[in-house]
Coordinates of C-alpha atoms in Angstrom, one line a residue:
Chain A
X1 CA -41.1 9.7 30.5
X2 CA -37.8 11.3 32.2
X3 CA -37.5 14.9 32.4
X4 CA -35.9 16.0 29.1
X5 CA -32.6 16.5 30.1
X6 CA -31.1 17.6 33.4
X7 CA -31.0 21.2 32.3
X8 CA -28.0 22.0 34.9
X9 CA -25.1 19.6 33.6
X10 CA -23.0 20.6 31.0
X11 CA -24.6 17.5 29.1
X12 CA -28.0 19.0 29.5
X13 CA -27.3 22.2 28.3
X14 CA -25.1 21.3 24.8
X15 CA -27.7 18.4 23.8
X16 CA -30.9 18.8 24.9
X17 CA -33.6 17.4 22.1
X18 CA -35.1 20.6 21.3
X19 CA -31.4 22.0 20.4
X20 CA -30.9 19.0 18.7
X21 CA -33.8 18.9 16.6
X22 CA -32.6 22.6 15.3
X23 CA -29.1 21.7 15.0
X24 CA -30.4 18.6 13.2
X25 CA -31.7 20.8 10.6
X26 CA -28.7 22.4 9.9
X27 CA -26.3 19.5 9.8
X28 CA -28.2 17.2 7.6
X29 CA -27.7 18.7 4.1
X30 CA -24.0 19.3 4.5
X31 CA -23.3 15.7 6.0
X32 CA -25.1 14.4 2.7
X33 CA -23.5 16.7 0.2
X34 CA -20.0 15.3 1.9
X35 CA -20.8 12.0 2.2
X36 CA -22.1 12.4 -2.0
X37 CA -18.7 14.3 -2.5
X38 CA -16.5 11.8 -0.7
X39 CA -17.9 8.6 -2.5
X40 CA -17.9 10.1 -6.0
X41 CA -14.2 11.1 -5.2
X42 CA -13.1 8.1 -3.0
X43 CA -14.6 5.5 -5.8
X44 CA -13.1 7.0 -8.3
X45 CA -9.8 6.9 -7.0
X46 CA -10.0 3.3 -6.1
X47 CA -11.0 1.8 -9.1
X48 CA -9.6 4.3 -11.8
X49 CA -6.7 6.3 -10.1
X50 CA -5.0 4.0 -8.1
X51 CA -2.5 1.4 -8.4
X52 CA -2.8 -2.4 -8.1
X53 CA -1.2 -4.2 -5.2
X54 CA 2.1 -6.5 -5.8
X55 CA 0.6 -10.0 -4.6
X56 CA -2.7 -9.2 -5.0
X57 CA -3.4 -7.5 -7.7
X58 CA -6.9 -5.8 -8.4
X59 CA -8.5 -7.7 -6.0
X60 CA -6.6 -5.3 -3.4
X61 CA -9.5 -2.7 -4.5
X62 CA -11.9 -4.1 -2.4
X63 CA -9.7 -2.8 0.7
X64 CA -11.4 0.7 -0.2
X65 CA -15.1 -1.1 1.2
X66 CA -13.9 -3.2 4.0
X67 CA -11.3 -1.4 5.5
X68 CA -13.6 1.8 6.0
X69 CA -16.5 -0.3 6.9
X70 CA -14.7 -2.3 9.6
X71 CA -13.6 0.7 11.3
X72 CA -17.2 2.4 10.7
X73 CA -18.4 -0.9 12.6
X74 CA -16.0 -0.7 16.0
X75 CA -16.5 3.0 15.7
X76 CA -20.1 3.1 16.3
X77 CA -20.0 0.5 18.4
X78 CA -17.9 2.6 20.7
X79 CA -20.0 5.8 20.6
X80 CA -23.1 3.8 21.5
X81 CA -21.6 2.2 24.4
X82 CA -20.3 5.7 25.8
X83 CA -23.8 7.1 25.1
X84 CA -25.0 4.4 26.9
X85 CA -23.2 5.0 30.0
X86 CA -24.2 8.5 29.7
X87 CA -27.8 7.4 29.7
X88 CA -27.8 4.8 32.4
X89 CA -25.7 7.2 34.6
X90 CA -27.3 10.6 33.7
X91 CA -30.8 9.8 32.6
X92 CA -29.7 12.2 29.4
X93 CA -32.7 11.4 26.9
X94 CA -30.6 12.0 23.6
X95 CA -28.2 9.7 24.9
X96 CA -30.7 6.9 25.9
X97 CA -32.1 7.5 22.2
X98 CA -28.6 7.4 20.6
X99 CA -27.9 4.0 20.9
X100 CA -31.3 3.0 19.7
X101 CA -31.2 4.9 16.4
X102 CA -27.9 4.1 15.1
X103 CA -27.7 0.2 15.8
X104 CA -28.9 -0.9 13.0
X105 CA -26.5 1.6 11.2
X106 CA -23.6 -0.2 12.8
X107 CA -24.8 -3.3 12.0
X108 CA -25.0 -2.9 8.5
X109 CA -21.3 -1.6 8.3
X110 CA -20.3 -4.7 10.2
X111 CA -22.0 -6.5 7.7
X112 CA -20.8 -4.8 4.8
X113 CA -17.3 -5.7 6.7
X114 CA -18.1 -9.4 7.3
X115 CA -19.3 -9.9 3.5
X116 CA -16.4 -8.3 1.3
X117 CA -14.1 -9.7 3.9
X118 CA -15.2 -13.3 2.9
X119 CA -15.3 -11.9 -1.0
X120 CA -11.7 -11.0 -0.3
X121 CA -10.7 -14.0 1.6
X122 CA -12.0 -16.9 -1.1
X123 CA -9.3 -15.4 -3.9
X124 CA -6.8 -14.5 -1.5
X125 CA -6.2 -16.5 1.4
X126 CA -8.5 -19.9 -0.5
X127 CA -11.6 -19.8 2.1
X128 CA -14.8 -18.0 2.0
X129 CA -14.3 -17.9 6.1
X130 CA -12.0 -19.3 9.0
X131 CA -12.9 -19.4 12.7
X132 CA -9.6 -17.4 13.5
X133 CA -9.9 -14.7 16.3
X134 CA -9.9 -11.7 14.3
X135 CA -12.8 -13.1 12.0
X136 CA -14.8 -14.5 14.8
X137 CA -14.7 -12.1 17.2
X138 CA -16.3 -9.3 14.4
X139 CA -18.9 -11.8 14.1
X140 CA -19.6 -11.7 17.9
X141 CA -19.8 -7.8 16.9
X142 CA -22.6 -8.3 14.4
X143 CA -24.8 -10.6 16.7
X144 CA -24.1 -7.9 19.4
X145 CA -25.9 -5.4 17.1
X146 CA -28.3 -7.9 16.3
X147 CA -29.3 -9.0 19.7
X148 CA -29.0 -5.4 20.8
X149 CA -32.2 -4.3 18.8
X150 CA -33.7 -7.4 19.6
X151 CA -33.5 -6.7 23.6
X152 CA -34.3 -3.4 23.4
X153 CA -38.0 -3.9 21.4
X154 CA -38.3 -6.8 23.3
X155 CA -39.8 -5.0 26.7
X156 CA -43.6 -3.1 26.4
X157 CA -41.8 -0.3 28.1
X158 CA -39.5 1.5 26.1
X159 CA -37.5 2.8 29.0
X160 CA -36.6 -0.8 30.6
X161 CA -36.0 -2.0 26.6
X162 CA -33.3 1.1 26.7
X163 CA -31.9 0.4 30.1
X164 CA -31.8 -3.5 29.4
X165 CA -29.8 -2.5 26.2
X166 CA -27.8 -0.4 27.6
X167 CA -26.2 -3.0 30.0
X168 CA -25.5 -5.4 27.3
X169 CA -24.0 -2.6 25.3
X170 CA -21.5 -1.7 28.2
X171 CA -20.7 -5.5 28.9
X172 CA -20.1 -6.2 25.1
X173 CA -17.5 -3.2 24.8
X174 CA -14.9 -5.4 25.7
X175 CA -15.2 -7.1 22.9
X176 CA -14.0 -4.0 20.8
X177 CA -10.2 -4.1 22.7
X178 CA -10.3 -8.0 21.4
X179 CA -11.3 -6.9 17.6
X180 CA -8.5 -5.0 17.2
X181 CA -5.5 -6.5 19.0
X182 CA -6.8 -10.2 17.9
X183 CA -4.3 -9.9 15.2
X184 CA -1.6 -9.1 17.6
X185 CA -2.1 -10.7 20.4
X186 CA -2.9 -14.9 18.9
X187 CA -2.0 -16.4 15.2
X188 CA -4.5 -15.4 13.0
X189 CA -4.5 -16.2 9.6
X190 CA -6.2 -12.5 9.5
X191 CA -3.1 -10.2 8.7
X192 CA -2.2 -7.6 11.1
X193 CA -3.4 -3.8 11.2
X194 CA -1.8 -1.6 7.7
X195 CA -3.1 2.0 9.3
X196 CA -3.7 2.0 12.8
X197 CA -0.4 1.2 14.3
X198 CA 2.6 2.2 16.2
X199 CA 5.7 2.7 13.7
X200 CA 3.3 3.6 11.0
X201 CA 1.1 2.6 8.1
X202 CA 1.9 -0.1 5.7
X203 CA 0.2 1.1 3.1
X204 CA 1.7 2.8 0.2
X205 CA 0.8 6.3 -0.6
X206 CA -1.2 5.8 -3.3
X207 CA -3.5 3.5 -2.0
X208 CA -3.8 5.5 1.1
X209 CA -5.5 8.3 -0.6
X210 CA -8.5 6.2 -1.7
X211 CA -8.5 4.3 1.5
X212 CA -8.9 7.8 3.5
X213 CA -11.2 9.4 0.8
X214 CA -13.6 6.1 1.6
X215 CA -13.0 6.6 5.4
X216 CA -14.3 10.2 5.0
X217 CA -17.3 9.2 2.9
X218 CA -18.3 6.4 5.5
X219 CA -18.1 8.8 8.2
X220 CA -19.9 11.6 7.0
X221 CA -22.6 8.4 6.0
X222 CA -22.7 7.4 9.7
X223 CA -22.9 11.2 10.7
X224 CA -25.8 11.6 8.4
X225 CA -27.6 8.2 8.8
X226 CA -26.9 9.0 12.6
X227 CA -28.5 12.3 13.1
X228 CA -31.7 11.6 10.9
X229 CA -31.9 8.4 12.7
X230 CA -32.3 9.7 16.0
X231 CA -34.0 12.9 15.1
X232 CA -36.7 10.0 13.8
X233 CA -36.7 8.6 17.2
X234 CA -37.4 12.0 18.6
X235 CA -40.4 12.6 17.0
X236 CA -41.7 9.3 17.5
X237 CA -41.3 9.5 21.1
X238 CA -42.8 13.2 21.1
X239 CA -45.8 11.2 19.2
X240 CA -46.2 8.4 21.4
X241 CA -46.2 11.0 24.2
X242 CA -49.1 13.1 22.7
X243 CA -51.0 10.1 21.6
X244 CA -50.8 8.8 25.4
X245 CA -52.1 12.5 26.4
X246 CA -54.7 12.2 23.9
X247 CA -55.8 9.1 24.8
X248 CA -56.3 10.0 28.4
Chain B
X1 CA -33.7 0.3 41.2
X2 CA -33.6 3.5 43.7
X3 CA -29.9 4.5 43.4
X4 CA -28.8 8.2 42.8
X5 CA -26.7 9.7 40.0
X6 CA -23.1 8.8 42.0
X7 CA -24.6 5.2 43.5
X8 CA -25.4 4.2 39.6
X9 CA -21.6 5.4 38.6
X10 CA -20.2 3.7 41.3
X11 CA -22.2 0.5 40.8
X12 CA -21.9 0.7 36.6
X13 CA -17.7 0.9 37.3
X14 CA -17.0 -1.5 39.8
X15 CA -19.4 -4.2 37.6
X16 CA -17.4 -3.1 34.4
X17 CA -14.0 -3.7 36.3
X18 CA -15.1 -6.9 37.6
X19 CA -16.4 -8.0 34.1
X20 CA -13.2 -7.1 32.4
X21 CA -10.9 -8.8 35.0
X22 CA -13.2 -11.7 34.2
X23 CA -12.4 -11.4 30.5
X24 CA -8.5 -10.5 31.2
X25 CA -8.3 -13.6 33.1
X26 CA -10.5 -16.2 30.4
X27 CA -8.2 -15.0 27.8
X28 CA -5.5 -15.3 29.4
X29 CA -6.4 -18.9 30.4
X30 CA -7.8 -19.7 27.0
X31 CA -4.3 -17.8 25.1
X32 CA -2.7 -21.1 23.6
X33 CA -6.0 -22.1 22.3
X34 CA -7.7 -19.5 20.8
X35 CA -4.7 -19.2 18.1
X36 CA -5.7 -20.4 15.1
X37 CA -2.5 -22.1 14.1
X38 CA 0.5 -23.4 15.4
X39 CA 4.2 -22.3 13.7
X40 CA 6.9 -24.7 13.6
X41 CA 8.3 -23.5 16.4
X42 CA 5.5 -24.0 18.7
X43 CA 5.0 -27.9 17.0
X44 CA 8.5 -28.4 18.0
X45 CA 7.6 -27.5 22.1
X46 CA 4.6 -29.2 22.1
X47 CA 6.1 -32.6 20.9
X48 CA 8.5 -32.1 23.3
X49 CA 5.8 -31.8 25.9
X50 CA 3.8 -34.8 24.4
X51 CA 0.8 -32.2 24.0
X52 CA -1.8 -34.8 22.3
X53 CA -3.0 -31.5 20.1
X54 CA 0.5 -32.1 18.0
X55 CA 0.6 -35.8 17.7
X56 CA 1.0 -38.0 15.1
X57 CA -2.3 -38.2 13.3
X58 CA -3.8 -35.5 15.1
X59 CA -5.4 -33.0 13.1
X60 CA -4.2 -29.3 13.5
X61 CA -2.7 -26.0 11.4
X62 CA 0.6 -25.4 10.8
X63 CA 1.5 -21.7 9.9
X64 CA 4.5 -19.8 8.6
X65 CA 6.2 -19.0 6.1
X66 CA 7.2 -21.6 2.6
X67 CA 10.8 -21.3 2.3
X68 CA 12.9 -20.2 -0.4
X69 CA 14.1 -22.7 -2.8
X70 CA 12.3 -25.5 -0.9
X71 CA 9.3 -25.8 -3.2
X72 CA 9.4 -29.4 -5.2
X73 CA 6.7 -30.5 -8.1
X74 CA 6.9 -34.3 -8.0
X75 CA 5.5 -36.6 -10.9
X76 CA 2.2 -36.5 -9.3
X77 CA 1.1 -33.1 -10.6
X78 CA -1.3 -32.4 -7.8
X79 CA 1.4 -33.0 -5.1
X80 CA 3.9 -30.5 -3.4
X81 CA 6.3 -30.6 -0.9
X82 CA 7.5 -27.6 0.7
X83 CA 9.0 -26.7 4.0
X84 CA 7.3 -24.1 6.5
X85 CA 9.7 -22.1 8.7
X86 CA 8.9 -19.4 11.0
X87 CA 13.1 -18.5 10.7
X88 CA 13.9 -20.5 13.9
X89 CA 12.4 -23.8 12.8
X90 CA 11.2 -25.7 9.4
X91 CA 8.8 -28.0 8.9
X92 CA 8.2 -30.4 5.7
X93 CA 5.2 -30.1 4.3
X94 CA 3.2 -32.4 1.2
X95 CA 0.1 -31.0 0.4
X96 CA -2.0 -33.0 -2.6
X97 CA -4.4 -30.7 -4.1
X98 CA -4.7 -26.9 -5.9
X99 CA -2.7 -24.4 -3.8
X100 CA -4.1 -20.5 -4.1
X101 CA -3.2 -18.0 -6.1
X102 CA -0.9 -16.3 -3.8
X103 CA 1.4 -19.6 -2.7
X104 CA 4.9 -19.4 -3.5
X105 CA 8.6 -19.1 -2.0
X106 CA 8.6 -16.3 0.7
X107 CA 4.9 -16.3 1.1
X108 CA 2.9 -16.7 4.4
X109 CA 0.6 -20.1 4.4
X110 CA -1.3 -21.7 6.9
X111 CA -2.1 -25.7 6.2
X112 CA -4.1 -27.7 7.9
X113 CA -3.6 -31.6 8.1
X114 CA -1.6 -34.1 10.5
X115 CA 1.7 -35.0 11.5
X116 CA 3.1 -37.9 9.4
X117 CA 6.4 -39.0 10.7
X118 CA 8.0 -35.8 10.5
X119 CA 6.0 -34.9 7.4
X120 CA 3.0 -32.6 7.8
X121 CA 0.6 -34.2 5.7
X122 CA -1.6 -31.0 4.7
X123 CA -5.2 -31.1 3.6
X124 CA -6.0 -28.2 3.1
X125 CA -3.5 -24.8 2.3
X126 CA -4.5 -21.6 3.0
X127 CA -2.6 -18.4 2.0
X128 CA -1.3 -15.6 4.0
X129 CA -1.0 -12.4 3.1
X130 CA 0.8 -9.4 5.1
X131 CA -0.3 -6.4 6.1
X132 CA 2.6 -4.1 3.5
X133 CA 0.4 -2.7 0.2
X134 CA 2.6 -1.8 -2.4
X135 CA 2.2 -0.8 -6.5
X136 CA 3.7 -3.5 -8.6
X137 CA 6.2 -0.9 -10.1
X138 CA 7.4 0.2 -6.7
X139 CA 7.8 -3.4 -5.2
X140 CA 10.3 -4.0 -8.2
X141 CA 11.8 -1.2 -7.4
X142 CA 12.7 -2.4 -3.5
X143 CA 13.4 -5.7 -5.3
X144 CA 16.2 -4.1 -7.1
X145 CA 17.6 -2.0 -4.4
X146 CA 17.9 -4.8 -1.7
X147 CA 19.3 -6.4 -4.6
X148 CA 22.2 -4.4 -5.3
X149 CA 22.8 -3.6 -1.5
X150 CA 22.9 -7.0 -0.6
X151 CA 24.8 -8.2 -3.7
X152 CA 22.2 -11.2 -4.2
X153 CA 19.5 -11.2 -6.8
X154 CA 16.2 -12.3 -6.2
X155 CA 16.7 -12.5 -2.3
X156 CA 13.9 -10.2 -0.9
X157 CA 12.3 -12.4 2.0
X158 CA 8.0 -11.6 1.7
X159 CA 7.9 -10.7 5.6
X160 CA 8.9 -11.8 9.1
X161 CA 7.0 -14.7 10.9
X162 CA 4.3 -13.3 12.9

C-alpha cells in the first residue's frame, strides 16, 4: 500500500484519510438535509410555480432534470480527472480513491442526462435520438464512465487498476472541451448553451429559479453521494489491509 | 515505472499536450463532417464544388430555418412544401408525412432526404428548437412590442440561423 499521504505537501496535510474520515462525519448530515431541502424546493417550483415555455409548452419542465444532470455529469467528470492527476503525480491516497468512488455517481447523472434528453427530444425535435455531436459525444462520456469502472476492477492489484484508470481518465478529459462547445463549434440539431455563456443566459427569470434550485439539489447530491462513497472505499481498503495482516 | 514526483509531471504533460494536439488536429480535419447537417448556404458551395455528398439523389440533412409565408398545404393532405433559408440562401423543400409539433413559419427544422432537381425531397423532418425560454404571456408581450416598433404585425423572426 503507499504511505498515506505525503505528510509534507500542502495536499498531505489538508486531506489526509484520517482528517477525512472525521471531516466526513461532519459534512454528511448537512449535505443531505440540503440536498432534501433543495429538491423539495426545486421540484416544487418546476412543476407548480413556474411558467410554461412559449413553443414548448409543459414539456419545457423536464429542463429542471436534464439541464442539472448534464452539468452534474461534465462536472464530475472534471474533478475525477484532476484527482487523478493528483494521484498519478503525488501518490495522494484520497485522490487515487476519489476517482474510484464517485464514478459510478457520474455515470448515473450522465445517464439521467442521456434518458430525459431522448424523453425531451421525441415530442420536441420528432426523434427519440440523432447522431449529432452534442448527443454523441455525451454518449462517449457515459461509456467513459462505464469503461472506467470496468478498467479499474479489471487488475488483481488494486493500485495498477487505479493507475491504469487514471490514464484513461486524463486522456478522456478532452472529450469534456468537445461536450460543451459541440453546439458551437458544428451544426447540431442540439440547440446551443441557455446558461453558461458569454452575453448571458437565455433563459427567463422565472424558469431560472427552478433550474438553479435543481442545480443546488444535484450538487449537494453529488457532495453527499461523493463523500460517503469514498469514505466506503476508505474503510474497505483499511479492511483489506488488516485482513492481509491477519492473514500473515 | 521508476520515475520521481517531477519526471511523472513532466512525462503526464508532455503526453497530455501531445494527445490534445492529436485531437486539435482530427477535428480540425474531420470539421465539415462531423456537422450533422448542412444549411442552404453550405448546399449551395458544395454543388458548386460538385461535392458528391450534395448531389442529386444523394441522401443528406438540410437545416435552417422554414420561412415566413412560404408554408403551402397541397390537395395531398400529407404533403408540404416549404422553403428553408438560413437568411442568405433558401431552399424548397416537400416533405410527405406528419411534421412535429413545433414546425411552423419562423421555426428551426432540420430534414433529411435528397436533392430533386432543385427540390429537397425530405424524408424525414425534424424540429429545431433555440436555446431562448420564455413564459407564453411574456413572449406575447415582445410580440407586441416589436410590433408596434417596427410598424408590422406578426413579424417577429423565431431566431437567427445558427
Amino acid at each position: 500500500m503507499t504511505a498515506l499521504g505525503t505528510s509534507g505537501s500542502i495536499i498531505g496535510r489538508f486531506a489526509n484519510p484520517g482528517r477525512f474520515l472525521a471531516l466526513a462525519n461532519g459534512v454528511l448530515p448537512v449535505a443531505w438535509a440540503l440536498t432534501v431541502l433543495f429538491f423539495v424546493a426545486g421540484l416544487y417550483v418546476a412543476f407548480f410555480d413556474s411558467p410554461p415555455d412559449y413553443q414548448q409548452g409543459d414539456t419545457v419542465r423536464i429542463m429542471y432534470i436534464h439541464v442539472p444532470a448534464a452539468w452534474m455529469a461534465l462536472f464530475t467528470y472534471v474533478t475525477m480527472a484532476v484527482a487523478a492527476f493528483v494521484g498519478l503525480i503525488w501518490k495522494h491516497v484520497l485522490a487515487e480513491l476519489y476517482a474510484k468512488a464517485v464514478a459510478p455517481v457520474g455515470a448515473a447523472f450522465t445517464f439521467i442526462c442521456l434518458v430525459t434528453g431522448s424523453l425531451w427530444g421525441k415530442p420536441m425535435w420528432g426523434a427519440w435520438w440523432v447522431w449529432d455531436a452534442r448527443l454523441t459525444s455525451v454518449l462517449v462520456l457515459f461509456f467513459l464512465y462505464v469503461g472506467y469502472m470496468a478498467l479499474v476492477d479489471a487488475f488483481d492489484d488494486e493500485q495498477r487498476g487505479i493507475n491504469a484508470g487514471a490514464c484513461l481518465l486524463l486522456v478522456g478529459a478532452i472529450n469534456i472541451p468537445i461536450i460543451k462547445f459541440s453546439v458551437d463549434w458544428w451544426n447540431t440539431l442540439h440547440q446551443p448553451a441557455s446558461i453558461i455563456r458569454m452575453d448571458g443566459a437565455t433563459v427567463d427569470k422565472s424558469m431560472l429559479l427552478p433550474l438553479l434550485l435543481m442545480a443546488g439539489a444535484f450538487h449537494f447530491l453529488f457532495i453527499a453521494l461523493a463523500v460517503f462513497r469514498l469514505r466506503t472505499e476508505i474503510f474497505a481498503r483499511k479492511y483489506r489491509a488488516a485482513s492481509l495482516r491477519g492473514a500473515a | 515505472m521508476a520515475m520521481n514526483k517531477k519526471e511523472r509531471l513532466q512525462f503526464s504533460l508532455l503526453i497530455l499536450a501531445a494527445l490534445g494536439l492529436a485531437t486539435a488536429i482530427a477535428l480540425f480535419a474531420l470539421r465539415k463532417n462531423v456537422s450533422y447537417f448542412f444549411t442552404p448556404q453550405q448546399v449551395q458551395e458544395l454543388r458548386q464544388l460538385d461535392d458528391a455528398r450534395v448531389k442529386e439523389g444523394y441522401v443528406f440533412r438540410l437545416g435552417g430555418l422554414v420561412k415566413q409565408g412560404s408554408l403551402e398545404k397541397t390537395s395531398d393532405d400529407l404533403l408540404i412544401k416549404f422553403i428553408v433559408t438560413d437568411e442568405l440562401r433558401d431552399q424548397k423543400v416537400e416533405y410527405k408525412g406528419i411534421a412535429p409539433d413545433l414546425f411552423r413559419e419562423g421555426q428551426g427544422v432540420v430534414a433529411t432526404g435528397s436533392l430533386k432537381g432543385d427540390v429537397f425531397v425530405a424524408t424525414v423532418l425534424l424540429a429545431k428548437h433555440d436555446e431562448k425560454y420564455t413564459p407564453p404571456e411574456l413572449a406575447k408581450e415582445m410580440k407586441k412590442l416589436h410590433s408596434e416598433k417596427t410598424g408590422k404585425p406578426d413579424d417577429k423572426k423565431a431566431g437567427k440561423p445558427e
